[in-house]
Every structure is written in structure tokens, then in C-alpha cells.
Tab-separated table of C-alpha atoms in Angstrom:
chain	number	residue	atom	x	y	z
H	20	MET	CA	187.595	-76.340	-104.747
H	21	THR	CA	185.116	-77.364	-101.671
H	22	GLY	CA	185.840	-75.718	-98.384
H	23	VAL	CA	188.667	-73.335	-99.047
H	24	GLU	CA	186.937	-72.147	-102.125
H	25	TRP	CA	185.618	-68.775	-100.880
H	26	ARG	CA	189.074	-67.890	-99.025
H	27	PHE	CA	190.721	-68.799	-102.227
H	28	ARG	CA	188.422	-66.567	-104.625
H	29	ALA	CA	188.096	-63.842	-102.214
H	30	VAL	CA	191.986	-63.724	-102.619
H	31	VAL	CA	191.910	-64.183	-106.539
H	32	VAL	CA	189.264	-61.404	-106.081
H	33	ALA	CA	192.045	-59.026	-104.186
H	34	HIS	CA	194.727	-59.971	-106.524
H	35	ALA	CA	192.639	-59.307	-109.476
H	36	VAL	CA	192.337	-55.754	-108.330
H	37	SER	CA	195.706	-55.471	-107.751
H	38	ALA	CA	196.236	-56.591	-111.292
H	39	TYR	CA	193.853	-53.856	-112.855
H	40	GLY	CA	196.421	-51.076	-110.870
H	41	THR	CA	199.118	-52.652	-112.322
H	42	TYR	CA	197.991	-52.766	-116.100
H	43	LEU	CA	196.213	-49.297	-115.404
H	44	ASN	CA	200.086	-47.893	-114.308
H	45	LEU	CA	201.925	-49.523	-117.187
H	46	ILE	CA	200.232	-47.054	-119.424
H	47	ALA	CA	200.576	-44.255	-116.878
H	48	LEU	CA	204.058	-44.907	-115.834
H	49	SER	CA	205.461	-44.724	-119.662
H	50	LEU	CA	203.723	-41.613	-119.801
H	51	PHE	CA	205.293	-40.352	-116.979
H	52	SER	CA	208.604	-41.856	-117.541
H	53	TYR	CA	208.995	-39.612	-120.826
H	54	GLU	CA	207.314	-36.582	-118.971
H	55	VAL	CA	210.457	-37.055	-116.525
H	56	THR	CA	213.353	-37.787	-118.708
H	57	GLY	CA	212.250	-35.895	-121.708
H	58	THR	CA	213.655	-38.626	-124.286
H	59	ALA	CA	212.562	-41.766	-125.553
H	60	LEU	CA	215.744	-43.504	-124.303
H	61	GLY	CA	215.131	-42.706	-120.970
H	62	VAL	CA	211.592	-44.014	-121.598
H	63	GLY	CA	213.829	-47.356	-122.575
H	64	VAL	CA	215.899	-46.822	-119.344
H	65	VAL	CA	213.156	-46.924	-117.051
H	66	MET	CA	211.455	-49.900	-118.777
H	67	ALA	CA	214.890	-51.729	-118.951
H	68	VAL	CA	215.391	-51.252	-115.165
H	69	ARG	CA	212.137	-52.336	-114.177
H	70	LEU	CA	212.483	-55.532	-116.277
H	71	LEU	CA	216.096	-55.995	-114.709
H	72	SER	CA	214.927	-56.302	-111.643
H	73	GLY	CA	212.344	-58.607	-112.047
H	74	VAL	CA	214.629	-60.793	-113.810
H	75	THR	CA	217.093	-60.612	-110.726
H	76	ALA	CA	214.442	-61.249	-108.546
H	77	GLY	CA	213.345	-64.268	-110.110
H	78	LEU	CA	216.787	-65.774	-109.486
H	79	ALA	CA	216.340	-64.945	-105.776
H	80	ALA	CA	212.345	-65.725	-105.715
H	81	GLY	CA	212.767	-69.468	-104.689
H	82	ALA	CA	215.171	-69.138	-102.139
H	83	LEU	CA	213.023	-66.332	-100.573
H	84	THR	CA	209.943	-68.326	-100.551
H	85	THR	CA	211.799	-71.058	-98.742
H	86	ARG	CA	213.524	-68.719	-96.139
H	87	PHE	CA	210.148	-67.157	-95.286
H	88	THR	CA	206.561	-68.366	-95.929
H	89	ARG	CA	204.772	-67.549	-98.806
H	90	ARG	CA	202.180	-65.499	-97.369
H	91	THR	CA	204.902	-63.192	-95.725
H	92	VAL	CA	206.441	-62.538	-99.133
H	93	MET	CA	203.103	-61.761	-100.473
H	94	VAL	CA	202.046	-59.333	-97.730
H	95	VAL	CA	205.407	-57.872	-97.469
H	96	THR	CA	205.579	-57.244	-101.625
H	97	ASP	CA	202.228	-56.175	-101.809
H	98	LEU	CA	203.141	-53.306	-99.253
H	99	ALA	CA	206.554	-52.037	-100.899
H	100	GLN	CA	204.855	-51.596	-103.955
H	101	THR	CA	202.227	-49.324	-102.081
H	102	LEU	CA	204.740	-47.476	-100.623
H	103	ALA	CA	206.505	-46.969	-103.889
H	104	MET	CA	203.225	-45.945	-105.446
H	105	VAL	CA	202.870	-43.517	-102.322
H	106	VAL	CA	205.540	-41.931	-103.330
H	107	LEU	CA	205.203	-41.293	-106.855
H	108	ALA	CA	201.643	-40.163	-106.557
H	109	LEU	CA	203.105	-37.326	-103.732
H	110	TRP	CA	205.830	-36.287	-106.329
H	111	ALA	CA	203.896	-36.566	-109.450
H	112	SER	CA	204.582	-32.903	-110.184
H	113	ASP	CA	208.352	-32.927	-109.439
H	114	THR	CA	209.727	-36.617	-109.463
H	115	PRO	CA	213.394	-36.840	-109.752
H	116	VAL	CA	214.956	-39.487	-111.799
H	117	TRP	CA	216.404	-41.162	-108.916
H	118	VAL	CA	212.818	-41.695	-107.309
H	119	LEU	CA	211.445	-42.681	-110.794
H	120	LEU	CA	213.979	-45.531	-110.716
H	121	GLY	CA	213.915	-46.603	-107.225
H	122	ALA	CA	209.928	-47.003	-107.805
H	123	VAL	CA	210.462	-48.789	-110.869
H	124	VAL	CA	212.895	-51.302	-109.093
H	125	VAL	CA	210.279	-52.150	-106.270
H	126	LEU	CA	207.794	-52.286	-108.787
H	127	GLY	CA	209.751	-55.135	-111.078
H	128	ALA	CA	210.977	-57.040	-108.084
H	129	GLY	CA	207.847	-57.024	-105.908
H	130	ASN	CA	205.268	-58.176	-108.911
H	131	THR	CA	208.376	-60.958	-109.413
H	132	PHE	CA	208.336	-61.850	-105.450
H	133	PHE	CA	204.418	-62.072	-105.393
H	134	ASN	CA	203.616	-64.158	-108.340
H	135	VAL	CA	206.119	-66.647	-107.426
H	136	ALA	CA	204.765	-67.044	-104.011
H	137	LEU	CA	201.277	-66.854	-105.175
H	138	ARG	CA	201.584	-69.489	-108.042
H	139	SER	CA	203.830	-71.933	-105.933
H	140	ALA	CA	201.249	-71.517	-103.201
H	141	VAL	CA	198.316	-72.868	-105.027
H	142	PRO	CA	198.387	-76.572	-104.696
H	143	VAL	CA	198.599	-75.646	-100.788
H	144	MET	CA	195.264	-73.061	-100.762
H	145	VAL	CA	193.437	-75.504	-102.837
H	146	GLY	CA	194.585	-79.161	-103.152
H	147	GLN	CA	196.317	-80.701	-105.585
H	148	ASP	CA	193.567	-82.060	-107.541
H	149	ASP	CA	191.652	-78.646	-108.076
H	150	ARG	CA	194.755	-76.648	-108.920
H	151	ALA	CA	193.914	-76.457	-112.456
H	152	ARG	CA	190.641	-75.139	-111.674
H	153	ALA	CA	192.183	-72.741	-109.808
H	154	ASN	CA	194.694	-71.385	-112.111
H	155	GLY	CA	191.856	-71.289	-114.340
H	156	VAL	CA	190.039	-68.481	-112.063
H	157	LEU	CA	193.581	-66.886	-111.550
H	158	VAL	CA	194.141	-66.312	-115.457
H	159	THR	CA	190.359	-65.265	-116.231
H	160	ALA	CA	190.523	-62.495	-113.157
H	161	ARG	CA	193.920	-61.461	-114.689
H	162	SER	CA	192.513	-61.250	-118.157
H	163	VAL	CA	189.393	-59.045	-117.176
H	164	ALA	CA	191.556	-56.693	-114.890
H	165	THR	CA	193.875	-56.792	-118.124
H	166	VAL	CA	190.940	-55.242	-120.322
H	167	LEU	CA	189.843	-53.219	-117.504
H	168	GLY	CA	193.293	-51.629	-116.527
H	169	PHE	CA	194.153	-50.525	-120.303
H	170	ALA	CA	190.959	-49.231	-121.057
H	171	SER	CA	190.400	-46.842	-117.992
H	172	ALA	CA	194.169	-45.651	-117.958
H	173	ALA	CA	193.520	-42.937	-120.381
H	174	PRO	CA	190.427	-41.413	-118.932
H	175	VAL	CA	191.865	-41.623	-115.417
H	176	ILE	CA	195.113	-39.928	-116.376
H	177	ALA	CA	192.984	-37.200	-118.562
H	178	LEU	CA	191.059	-36.692	-115.582
H	179	GLY	CA	193.239	-37.039	-112.277
H	180	GLY	CA	196.599	-36.796	-113.728
H	181	PHE	CA	199.562	-38.882	-112.772
H	182	GLY	CA	199.152	-38.630	-109.088
H	183	VAL	CA	195.892	-39.979	-109.569
H	184	ALA	CA	196.675	-42.686	-111.461
H	185	PHE	CA	199.498	-43.884	-108.863
H	186	ALA	CA	197.374	-43.133	-106.129
H	187	VAL	CA	194.547	-45.967	-107.561
H	188	ASN	CA	197.605	-48.316	-108.112
H	189	ALA	CA	199.067	-47.821	-104.454
H	190	ALA	CA	195.265	-48.647	-103.298
H	191	SER	CA	195.099	-51.627	-105.474
H	192	PHE	CA	198.115	-53.075	-103.902
H	193	ALA	CA	197.009	-52.351	-100.155
H	194	VAL	CA	193.795	-53.763	-101.001
H	195	SER	CA	195.663	-57.452	-102.366
H	196	ALA	CA	197.962	-57.047	-98.947
H	197	ALA	CA	195.030	-56.505	-96.578
H	198	ALA	CA	193.113	-59.327	-98.395
H	199	VAL	CA	195.832	-61.869	-97.766
H	200	LEU	CA	196.700	-60.339	-94.106
H	201	VAL	CA	192.784	-60.652	-93.047
H	202	LEU	CA	191.854	-64.069	-94.897
H	203	ARG	CA	195.306	-65.484	-93.718
H	204	PRO	CA	195.248	-68.518	-96.478
H	205	ARG	CA	197.344	-71.468	-95.947
H	206	THR	CA	200.392	-71.304	-98.235
H	207	ASP	CA	202.922	-73.484	-97.027
H	208	GLY	CA	202.894	-77.363	-96.344
H	209	GLU	CA	203.989	-78.643	-92.936
H	210	PRO	CA	207.841	-79.647	-92.883
H	211	CYS	CA	206.722	-83.356	-92.793
H	212	ASP	CA	204.996	-83.150	-95.984
H	213	GLU	CA	207.659	-81.705	-97.485
H	214	SER	CA	210.226	-84.354	-96.043
H	215	GLY	CA	207.582	-86.973	-97.215
H	216	GLU	CA	207.430	-85.654	-100.531
H	217	GLU	CA	211.460	-85.917	-100.830
H	218	ARG	CA	211.383	-89.468	-99.545
H	219	ALA	CA	208.960	-90.647	-101.821
H	220	ASP	CA	210.518	-88.240	-104.672
H	221	ALA	CA	213.940	-90.169	-104.113
H	222	GLY	CA	212.439	-93.875	-103.629
H	223	PRO	CA	213.187	-96.044	-105.892
H	224	SER	CA	210.380	-97.040	-108.763
H	225	PRO	CA	209.984	-99.651	-111.782
H	226	ALA	CA	209.529	-96.418	-114.304
H	227	ARG	CA	213.125	-94.749	-112.758
H	228	HIS	CA	215.370	-97.982	-113.322
H	229	LYS	CA	213.640	-98.890	-116.523
H	230	ARG	CA	213.862	-95.104	-118.150
H	231	PRO	CA	216.385	-93.078	-117.247
H	232	ARG	CA	215.471	-89.350	-117.253
H	233	LEU	CA	217.480	-86.160	-117.929
H	234	ARG	CA	218.055	-84.370	-115.231
H	235	VAL	CA	219.737	-80.986	-114.960
H	236	ALA	CA	220.470	-79.280	-111.226
H	237	GLY	CA	217.902	-81.664	-110.009
H	238	LEU	CA	215.095	-80.734	-111.833
H	239	ALA	CA	213.777	-83.191	-115.034
H	240	GLY	CA	214.732	-82.257	-118.299
H	241	ALA	CA	211.246	-82.241	-119.462
H	242	LEU	CA	210.514	-79.393	-116.935
H	243	LEU	CA	213.372	-77.380	-118.020
H	244	GLY	CA	212.233	-77.786	-121.483
H	245	MET	CA	209.098	-76.213	-120.811
H	246	ILE	CA	210.443	-73.226	-118.632
H	247	ALA	CA	212.718	-72.559	-122.052
H	248	LEU	CA	209.953	-72.825	-124.220
H	249	ARG	CA	207.945	-70.239	-121.767
H	250	GLY	CA	210.949	-67.962	-122.340
H	251	LEU	CA	211.094	-68.106	-125.552
H	252	ASP	CA	207.186	-67.732	-126.014
H	253	ALA	CA	207.600	-64.209	-123.859
H	254	LEU	CA	209.976	-63.616	-126.501
H	255	ALA	CA	207.690	-64.052	-129.288
H	256	SER	CA	205.047	-62.223	-127.527
H	257	ALA	CA	206.932	-59.031	-126.996
H	258	SER	CA	206.817	-58.645	-130.717
H	259	HIS	CA	203.080	-58.539	-131.202
H	260	ASN	CA	202.600	-56.465	-127.807
H	261	VAL	CA	205.226	-54.025	-129.428
H	262	ALA	CA	203.487	-53.963	-133.202
H	263	LEU	CA	199.957	-54.115	-132.282
H	264	PRO	CA	199.954	-50.278	-131.594
H	265	LEU	CA	200.915	-50.096	-135.141
H	266	ALA	CA	198.476	-52.188	-136.582
H	267	ALA	CA	195.982	-50.114	-134.573
H	268	HIS	CA	196.741	-46.603	-136.123
H	269	ALA	CA	197.056	-48.641	-139.379
H	270	ALA	CA	193.609	-49.776	-139.039
H	271	GLU	CA	191.689	-47.157	-137.224
H	272	PRO	CA	194.182	-43.902	-137.278
H	273	SER	CA	191.283	-41.720	-136.098
H	274	ASP	CA	191.014	-43.834	-132.540
H	275	PRO	CA	193.502	-46.350	-132.557
H	276	ALA	CA	192.790	-47.057	-128.548
H	277	VAL	CA	189.410	-48.261	-129.512
H	278	PHE	CA	190.810	-50.955	-131.878
H	279	MET	CA	193.066	-51.923	-129.152
H	280	THR	CA	190.035	-52.187	-126.407
H	281	ARG	CA	188.453	-54.381	-128.845
H	282	PHE	CA	191.404	-56.482	-129.561
H	283	TRP	CA	192.460	-57.105	-126.159
H	284	SER	CA	188.571	-57.498	-125.040
H	285	ALA	CA	188.098	-60.610	-127.241
H	286	TRP	CA	191.376	-61.910	-126.576
H	287	ALA	CA	190.359	-62.178	-122.807
H	288	VAL	CA	187.260	-63.776	-123.574
H	289	GLY	CA	189.189	-66.093	-125.640
H	290	THR	CA	191.044	-67.105	-121.906
H	291	LEU	CA	187.649	-67.104	-120.197
H	292	LEU	CA	186.813	-69.938	-122.800
H	293	ALA	CA	189.987	-71.684	-121.985
H	294	HIS	CA	189.395	-72.122	-118.486
H	295	GLN	CA	185.637	-73.076	-118.693
H	296	VAL	CA	187.067	-76.163	-121.513
H	297	LEU	CA	189.790	-76.996	-119.100
H	298	LYS	CA	187.560	-77.146	-116.212
H	299	ARG	CA	185.313	-79.602	-117.895
H	300	ARG	CA	187.809	-81.652	-119.689
H	301	SER	CA	191.080	-81.854	-117.359
H	302	HIS	CA	188.936	-82.617	-114.125
H	303	GLY	CA	191.761	-80.636	-112.368
H	304	ALA	CA	194.796	-82.583	-113.935
H	305	SER	CA	197.411	-80.936	-115.680
H	306	TRP	CA	197.957	-81.843	-119.216
H	307	GLY	CA	201.613	-82.096	-119.587
H	308	GLU	CA	204.272	-80.987	-121.752
H	309	ARG	CA	202.654	-82.092	-125.127
H	310	ALA	CA	199.577	-79.694	-124.548
H	311	PHE	CA	201.546	-77.146	-123.140
H	312	ALA	CA	203.481	-77.176	-126.320
H	313	VAL	CA	200.320	-77.802	-128.620
H	314	GLY	CA	198.765	-74.435	-127.176
H	315	THR	CA	202.168	-72.609	-127.884
H	316	CYS	CA	201.932	-73.492	-131.656
H	317	ALA	CA	198.359	-72.514	-131.457
H	318	MET	CA	198.823	-69.221	-129.597
H	319	SER	CA	201.728	-68.178	-132.577
H	320	PHE	CA	199.948	-69.120	-135.465
H	321	CYS	CA	196.522	-67.402	-134.120
H	322	PHE	CA	198.704	-63.931	-133.310
H	323	VAL	CA	200.475	-64.042	-136.579
H	324	ALA	CA	197.286	-64.196	-138.512
H	325	ALA	CA	195.773	-61.161	-136.534
H	326	PHE	CA	198.751	-59.013	-138.474
H	327	THR	CA	197.478	-60.410	-141.977
H	328	GLY	CA	195.210	-57.552	-142.437
H	329	LEU	CA	192.117	-59.822	-141.774
H	330	PRO	CA	188.465	-58.059	-142.014
H	331	ALA	CA	187.560	-56.893	-138.318
H	332	PRO	CA	185.321	-60.104	-138.026
H	333	ALA	CA	187.707	-62.388	-138.714
H	334	LEU	CA	190.464	-60.403	-136.792
H	335	MET	CA	188.222	-60.509	-133.522
H	336	ALA	CA	187.428	-64.242	-134.373
H	337	ALA	CA	191.798	-64.731	-134.607
H	338	ALA	CA	191.808	-62.725	-131.052
H	339	VAL	CA	189.411	-64.754	-129.345
H	340	ALA	CA	191.269	-68.009	-130.811
H	341	ALA	CA	194.888	-66.228	-129.508
H	342	GLY	CA	193.218	-65.516	-126.299
H	343	PHE	CA	192.081	-69.418	-125.860
H	344	ALA	CA	195.192	-70.490	-126.604
H	345	ASP	CA	196.982	-68.273	-124.222
H	346	GLY	CA	194.955	-69.236	-121.511
H	347	TRP	CA	194.991	-72.835	-122.087
H	348	THR	CA	198.950	-72.456	-122.088
H	349	GLU	CA	198.899	-70.487	-119.156
H	350	ILE	CA	196.867	-72.899	-117.222
H	351	VAL	CA	198.317	-76.150	-118.503
H	352	TYR	CA	201.881	-75.001	-117.867
H	353	THR	CA	201.100	-73.229	-114.229
H	354	SER	CA	199.655	-76.747	-112.919
H	355	ARG	CA	202.180	-78.574	-114.676
H	356	LEU	CA	204.781	-76.957	-112.362
H	357	GLN	CA	202.655	-76.970	-109.607
H	358	ALA	CA	202.509	-80.922	-109.668
H	359	ALA	CA	206.602	-80.564	-108.262
H	360	PRO	CA	207.258	-81.556	-104.909
H	361	ASP	CA	206.906	-78.445	-102.313
H	362	ARG	CA	210.222	-78.103	-101.974
H	363	GLN	CA	211.102	-77.672	-105.758
H	364	ARG	CA	208.109	-75.373	-106.518
H	365	GLY	CA	209.478	-72.223	-105.554
H	366	ARG	CA	212.609	-72.553	-107.443
H	367	LEU	CA	210.832	-73.626	-110.614
H	368	PHE	CA	208.421	-70.599	-110.602
H	369	GLY	CA	211.447	-68.387	-109.848
H	370	LEU	CA	213.638	-69.873	-113.128
H	371	SER	CA	210.455	-69.587	-115.011
H	372	ALA	CA	210.012	-65.868	-113.879
H	373	THR	CA	213.485	-65.079	-114.899
H	374	ALA	CA	213.281	-67.030	-117.996
H	375	GLU	CA	209.575	-65.202	-118.981
H	376	GLN	CA	211.229	-61.286	-117.990
H	377	SER	CA	214.089	-61.989	-119.819
H	378	GLY	CA	212.796	-63.337	-123.022
H	379	PHE	CA	210.319	-60.344	-122.763
H	380	ALA	CA	212.618	-57.657	-122.272
H	381	LEU	CA	214.958	-59.295	-125.246
H	382	GLY	CA	212.000	-59.336	-127.304
H	383	THR	CA	210.764	-56.085	-126.978
H	384	MET	CA	214.056	-54.488	-127.567
H	385	ALA	CA	214.617	-56.476	-130.561
H	386	ALA	CA	210.996	-56.317	-132.094
H	387	ALA	CA	211.400	-52.468	-131.570
H	388	ALA	CA	214.553	-52.460	-133.832
H	389	ALA	CA	213.028	-54.873	-136.302
H	390	LEU	CA	209.961	-52.696	-136.836
H	391	GLU	CA	212.308	-49.751	-137.700
H	392	VAL	CA	212.770	-51.362	-140.990
H	393	LEU	CA	210.509	-54.393	-141.379
H	394	PRO	CA	206.730	-55.057	-141.795
H	395	ALA	CA	205.044	-55.995	-138.890
H	396	LEU	CA	203.464	-59.254	-140.239
H	397	THR	CA	207.524	-60.200	-140.974
H	398	VAL	CA	208.736	-59.173	-137.385
H	399	VAL	CA	205.761	-61.065	-135.650
H	400	GLY	CA	205.849	-64.120	-138.107
H	401	ALA	CA	209.678	-64.251	-137.363
H	402	PHE	CA	209.377	-64.251	-133.611
H	403	HIS	CA	206.525	-66.800	-133.284
H	404	GLY	CA	207.825	-68.837	-135.583
H	405	ALA	CA	211.038	-68.951	-133.347
H	406	ALA	CA	208.436	-70.218	-130.848
H	407	VAL	CA	206.858	-72.783	-132.876
H	408	CYS	CA	210.111	-74.269	-133.710
H	409	GLY	CA	210.913	-74.466	-129.494
H	410	ALA	CA	207.219	-75.883	-129.067
H	411	LEU	CA	207.918	-78.767	-132.175
H	412	ALA	CA	211.805	-79.463	-130.446
H	413	LEU	CA	209.329	-80.116	-126.870
H	414	LEU	CA	207.383	-82.295	-128.568
H	415	LEU	CA	210.121	-84.089	-130.266
H	416	PHE	CA	211.889	-84.601	-126.485
H	417	THR	CA	208.577	-85.573	-124.859
H	418	GLY	CA	207.559	-87.946	-127.919
H	419	GLY	CA	208.666	-90.886	-126.648
H	420	ARG	CA	208.134	-90.787	-122.947
H	421	ARG	CA	204.962	-92.693	-121.934
H	422	GLY	CA	202.466	-90.985	-119.964
H	423	THR	CA	203.328	-87.186	-121.171
H	424	GLY	CA	200.679	-84.978	-121.832
H	425	ARG	CA	197.799	-87.240	-120.904
H	426	PRO	CA	195.480	-86.109	-118.064
H	427	GLY	CA	195.851	-87.521	-114.693
H	428	ARG	CA	199.630	-88.376	-115.364
H	429	ALA	CA	202.846	-86.455	-114.716
H	430	ASP	CA	206.557	-86.720	-115.018
H	431	GLY	CA	207.412	-89.472	-112.989
H	432	ASP	CA	204.175	-90.452	-111.963
H	433	THR	CA	204.321	-94.296	-111.001
H	434	HIS	CA	201.377	-94.782	-109.117
H	435	SER	CA	199.242	-97.666	-109.531
H	436	HIS	CA	195.672	-97.018	-110.965
H	437	SER	CA	194.675	-100.463	-109.326
H	438	HIS	CA	193.723	-98.748	-106.157
H	439	SER	CA	191.473	-95.713	-105.592
H	440	ASP	CA	192.352	-92.056	-104.760
H	441	ASP	CA	192.615	-92.875	-101.052
H	442	GLY	CA	195.002	-95.899	-101.168
H	443	ARG	CA	192.185	-98.712	-100.946
H	444	PRO	CA	191.545	-101.557	-103.263
H	445	PRO	CA	188.377	-100.688	-105.308
H	446	ILE	CA	185.075	-102.059	-104.325
H	447	GLY	CA	184.660	-105.723	-104.803
H	448	GLU	CA	188.368	-106.654	-104.510
H	449	SER	CA	188.948	-109.063	-101.772
H	450	ARG	CA	190.745	-107.790	-98.814
H	451	PRO	CA	193.862	-110.246	-97.771
H	452	SER	CA	192.707	-111.694	-93.958
H	453	ALA	CA	194.661	-110.617	-90.554
H	454	GLY	CA	197.520	-112.402	-90.186
H	455	GLU	CA	198.549	-113.461	-93.437
H	456	ASP	CA	202.044	-112.859	-94.631
H	457	HIS	CA	201.713	-110.786	-98.011
H	458	PRO	CA	204.942	-109.660	-99.682
H	459	SER	CA	204.315	-107.225	-102.527
H	460	THR	CA	206.085	-105.819	-105.029
H	461	GLU	CA	206.384	-101.672	-105.536
H	462	GLU	CA	205.447	-102.151	-109.144
H	463	ASN	CA	202.155	-104.030	-108.739
H	464	HIS	CA	200.468	-102.305	-105.605
H	465	PRO	CA	202.434	-99.762	-104.545
H	466	SER	CA	200.230	-98.123	-101.907
H	467	VAL	CA	198.593	-101.265	-100.824
H	468	GLY	CA	199.242	-100.859	-96.635
H	469	ALA	CA	200.315	-97.169	-97.254
H	470	ASN	CA	197.535	-95.553	-96.322
H	471	HIS	CA	195.088	-98.326	-94.550
H	472	PRO	CA	197.238	-101.468	-93.347
H	473	PRO	CA	195.285	-104.240	-91.997
H	474	THR	CA	195.707	-105.556	-88.569
H	475	GLY	CA	198.146	-107.727	-88.369
H	476	GLU	CA	199.273	-108.084	-92.218
H	477	ASN	CA	203.357	-108.077	-92.526
H	478	HIS	CA	203.545	-106.151	-96.029
H	479	THR	CA	207.356	-107.228	-97.097
H	480	SER	CA	208.671	-104.183	-99.327
H	481	THR	CA	211.504	-104.560	-102.074
H	482	GLY	CA	214.118	-102.812	-100.032
H	483	GLU	CA	212.528	-100.015	-98.777
H	484	ASP	CA	209.655	-99.055	-96.311
H	485	HIS	CA	207.143	-97.111	-98.185
H	486	SER	CA	204.480	-97.120	-95.015
H	487	HIS	CA	204.699	-93.649	-94.529
H	488	HIS	CA	205.452	-92.241	-97.913
H	489	PRO	CA	202.799	-90.352	-99.779
H	490	PRO	CA	202.881	-90.357	-103.322
H	491	SER	CA	204.627	-87.827	-105.143
H	492	GLY	CA	204.478	-86.293	-108.666
H	493	GLU	CA	200.887	-87.123	-109.508
H	494	GLU	CA	198.445	-85.030	-111.393
H	495	LYS	CA	195.178	-86.649	-110.545
H	496	GLY	CA	194.418	-88.607	-107.012
H	497	GLU	CA	197.142	-86.980	-105.419
H	498	HIS	CA	196.838	-87.050	-101.433
H	499	ALA	CA	197.820	-83.200	-101.385
H	500	HIS	CA	194.579	-81.146	-100.330
H	501	GLY	CA	196.523	-78.424	-98.664
H	502	THR	CA	199.108	-80.416	-97.189
H	503	SER	CA	201.595	-80.238	-100.014
H	504	THR	CA	203.374	-78.079	-100.044
H	505	GLY	CA	207.242	-60.947	-114.216
H	506	ALA	CA	207.858	-57.197	-114.304
H	507	SER	CA	204.746	-56.937	-115.540
H	508	GLN	CA	204.145	-58.292	-118.668
H	509	LEU	CA	201.400	-57.097	-121.253
H	510	PRO	CA	198.669	-59.618	-122.157
H	511	GLY	CA	199.394	-62.546	-124.504
H	512	SER	CA	202.777	-63.386	-123.110
């Protein structure tokens, strides 16, 4: 990240402030819901409404980010959530149930719309080559915000009550909206870029002729497999989020909050380490489906290990390892979806939000019911075992596909590597002289003449003119630097 680094990092800081308020509010709103409804069933209904609104918003997020600019969606959703929290803060002493339900609908839908818009805009804001590093910065900021939000919820509520907690959350949303309004980051590609991507994506290539790929609703089967696994991972993660308070009370009955804070702090350290490792290893490229599947397996094993009664040092090591795997999968997964053309990106992240929040909602209800009759280790092991099975299925599906899971390659990447990233031949390769007739094939030289045709050359292509077609679907070396274009979940999901 070069010229846009300061602007993007400022947006990330503002988003981290918003995330801090969101995680603080997760605890405050749960306690407040019990105070308003007076029953555990009422709390469950409020949580279900929030999650359902997020799932529904995910279905519409792709169309919304296409109809309006992503920056507009981000600002409007932040302002809507600000207003909802201001209403709750003003009515904290006597809130009707319908006001509480209206507020959680706005919070659930607004969080989904904002996250879909932000994640799909990252390649435009920083360029395709730097999207993995940018995602790492986002994951790190979210992890720190998670720990601070959870850790400060109890003292904020104790000192100022629910009204102050809601006001802090409202202020955090306002900071995020103001940052996007003032900084005005570029979030959408030019219309010509989108059409170029569409032509490049639809154009013939040797790989497409040789190796038919499964596609559903216009999306590659491997991408849909990743989204399905992400939903299954969210279902599994719900189990350890529900079971962890039970483990905290069993391990430190006198002060379970300290146990929780220590565990999630170690987890946050792991996500930070994942960002540092991927930043040095991937050089901005996505690692693909196989890396995501392997990371999901590792994360599941680490979270299951945390419930086996390990001594404190080993438990913290397991939490760090779980955080590392969690950060790894988040960065790899997000970067892989961002490699899609801009016209598909909003739809992909909308489907992803629906899958993640549906899985988390179902997992929360199922795990809570299972924990009434089964030990925490059994429940967490069963749920994460399902995620491991899904990851193994994805590995089998992508096992025979060449190029998947390697740095710098993505599904559908057919760009010749005999040329440098800017479309010119490598140093030392001679250029044909002007006026010569050079029929070329797409297989050997797909980009010769695409960006820098020498004067007077006649490049005869194999059936289609690619002179203005930018490469599409690449992980490394893409020409997309700024031109391409969850109801809140608990951490570890």
C-alpha cells in the first residue's frame, strides 16, 4: 500500500472504533434485553431478530452495493446505527419492547451492509496486489477492538449504566461515518473497468477449454464451496462461543470474566501473528481454497483442544494458535473472494454474510440446547468435527485443480508468466521490429500487444481482439490498483 496507505489506514482505525462499540454493545444489549423482557426466552427472541435481520440483509447486500456506491452504503448504515443507539440511550430507563426490536433490526442489517460494502471495496481502495495485507490490517484492528470491547463492557455499564454504553456505541458509529465522509476513499471502480473485467472473464482461454469447471448461478463451484465451508465454520464457532463461559466458570468460578479476557487476548495475539506471517509470505496474494481449508482444520483442532482441561500455559498457547488459524482463514478467505471481478464481488460477500450469520444463528441455538445435556468438550468437538469434514470435502474438490492454493494464482488464472506485471516482455527478451506480421496465440502470449503494442505491429489473435481486455481473476500482478472495481458475530467465528 503506497499512495493510498494513509487513507485506508485512517478508515481502518475509524472502523476499529466502530467495532469496539459493537463488541461492547453485544454484552450491554444482551443484559439490557433481559431487563426489558424479563425472561431468557425474551433475550433469545431479541438475539434471533438481530441475526435474522443480518441474514436477510446479506441476501440484498449485493444488489444494494451495485445500485448505490459502496461509500454511500457505508455512511448511511453507520448513520442509521448511530440513530438506533441514540434512541436506546435516551429511552434506556423505560424502553418499550417494540423500540428494542426495531433497534436490533437496524443493528443487524446495518452491520451486514457495512461489512459487505467494506470488504468488497478493499481491492479498489488499495489495489489487488495489496488486498491480502489490507485484509490483515482489518483483521488485526477487529481483533484488538474485540478484546477492548469485551473487557470494557462491565466497567462502562457499572459506572454509567446502559444509557452510557449505548451512547458510546452511538459515538463509535458516528466516528466511522465521519471518517468515510471526510476521507472519501475510492470504493467503486469505473464503469469501463467493470465492462473490461466482464469481457476478460467471458473471453476464451485454453484452460477453460481444457478443464470444464463447475459453475452455479454464474459463480465458480470452488468459490461456492468456500462460502459453504465458511458458513459451516460459523456454525462450529458458535459452539465454542456458547461453551466458553461454562469453561470459564469451571476454571475460575470466582472471576470468570478474567478468564474470558485472558483467553480472547491470547486469541487476538494469534490473529496479529497471522497477519505478520501472511504479509511476509504471500506478498499480497491470496493463497486460495486449499490454504483456507487447511486453516479451518487447524482452527477447529485448536478450539477443541482448549476444552480438554489443559493447564493455564497450554490453554493460552492453544488460544494463540486458534487465533492464528482464525486470522489466517479470515485473510485468505476474504482475499480470495476479492479476486473476483468487481461486478461479482458484492454478490459473493452478500452470500458469504448470509451463510456466516445463518450458520452462527443455527449453531448458537443448537449448541445451547446440546450443552444442557452434554459436556462442553463433546459439543464443541462434534460441531468442529463437522467443520473439519467440510474442509476435507473442499480439499478433495480442489485437489485435482492445478494452481489452486498457490500464491499468485486464482481460479481461472490463465495469464502467462513469461511477461512482467506491466505487460512488457522480461528484460533481455527481444521485441519484434516494427512492421513485422506476428500472428500470436493466446496460450503462449496472452498479453503481448495488450498494453504496449509496438508501432506498426499486426497482432493476429485467435478469434477475439484482446487489445483492450485487462486480465481478470489473477492473484498477483493484476492490473487493478484502484481501478477494479454479520449481525455481529463473536470472535473466533
